[in-house]
GROMACS .gro file of C-alpha atoms in nm:
model
   56
    1MET     CA    1  -4.652  -0.368  -9.428
    2GLU     CA    2  -4.439  -0.679  -9.401
    3THR     CA    3  -4.195  -0.764  -9.679
    4THR     CA    4  -4.172  -1.125  -9.792
    5TYR     CA    5  -3.832  -1.250  -9.900
    6GLU     CA    6  -3.751  -1.545 -10.123
    7ASP     CA    7  -3.414  -1.709 -10.185
    8ILE     CA    8  -3.234  -1.563 -10.487
    9THR     CA    9  -2.958  -1.733 -10.686
   10ILE     CA   10  -2.677  -1.492 -10.776
   11THR     CA   11  -2.361  -1.549 -10.983
   12CYS     CA   12  -2.041  -1.430 -10.815
   13LYS     CA   13  -1.875  -1.154 -11.016
   14ASP     CA   14  -1.525  -1.276 -10.920
   15CYS     CA   15  -1.532  -1.656 -10.958
   16GLY     CA   16  -1.858  -1.714 -11.148
   17THR     CA   17  -1.995  -1.959 -10.891
   18GLU     CA   18  -2.367  -1.945 -10.823
   19PHE     CA   19  -2.467  -1.886 -10.462
   20VAL     CA   20  -2.797  -1.839 -10.282
   21PHE     CA   21  -2.887  -1.508 -10.118
   22THR     CA   22  -3.128  -1.654  -9.865
   23ALA     CA   23  -3.448  -1.493  -9.743
   24GLY     CA   24  -3.290  -1.464  -9.396
   25GLU     CA   25  -2.983  -1.287  -9.536
   26GLN     CA   26  -3.207  -1.050  -9.731
   27GLN     CA   27  -3.398  -0.965  -9.415
   28PHE     CA   28  -3.070  -0.906  -9.228
   29TYR     CA   29  -2.945  -0.676  -9.508
   30ALA     CA   30  -3.272  -0.481  -9.498
   31GLU     CA   31  -3.255  -0.443  -9.118
   32LYS     CA   32  -2.900  -0.306  -9.150
   33GLY     CA   33  -3.015  -0.059  -9.416
   34PHE     CA   34  -2.819  -0.219  -9.699
   35THR     CA   35  -2.991  -0.166 -10.033
   36ASN     CA   36  -2.767  -0.366 -10.268
   37GLN     CA   37  -2.751  -0.742 -10.307
   38PRO     CA   38  -2.411  -0.908 -10.260
   39VAL     CA   39  -2.218  -0.955 -10.585
   40ARG     CA   40  -1.959  -1.202 -10.451
   41CYS     CA   41  -1.997  -1.544 -10.292
   42LEU     CA   42  -1.899  -1.588  -9.928
   43ALA     CA   43  -1.556  -1.731 -10.016
   44CYS     CA   44  -1.472  -1.437 -10.245
   45ARG     CA   45  -1.603  -1.185  -9.989
   46LYS     CA   46  -1.378  -1.338  -9.722
   47ALA     CA   47  -1.078  -1.344  -9.958
   48ARG     CA   48  -1.136  -0.981 -10.057
   49LYS     CA   49  -1.170  -0.874  -9.693
   50GLN     CA   50  -0.852  -1.063  -9.601
   51GLN     CA   51  -0.665  -0.900  -9.889
   52SER     CA   52  -0.776  -0.552  -9.786
   53ASN     CA   53  -0.679  -0.621  -9.423
   54ASN     CA   54  -0.330  -0.727  -9.539
   55ASN     CA   55  -0.286  -0.404  -9.737
   56ASN     CA   56  -0.344  -0.179  -9.435
   0.00000   0.00000   0.00000
């Protein structure tokens, strides 16, 4: 059975900006086995990753 994905608009939990979780991104997440939707926009995800890399 094939799953159909549709773009979803999500509000970033850090900055409050709305971003689109595209159908292609959803399919990629599913293929990788991720079950949760992103909660941060791309800019906040990058900033958070950079911050954690600096703390190591």
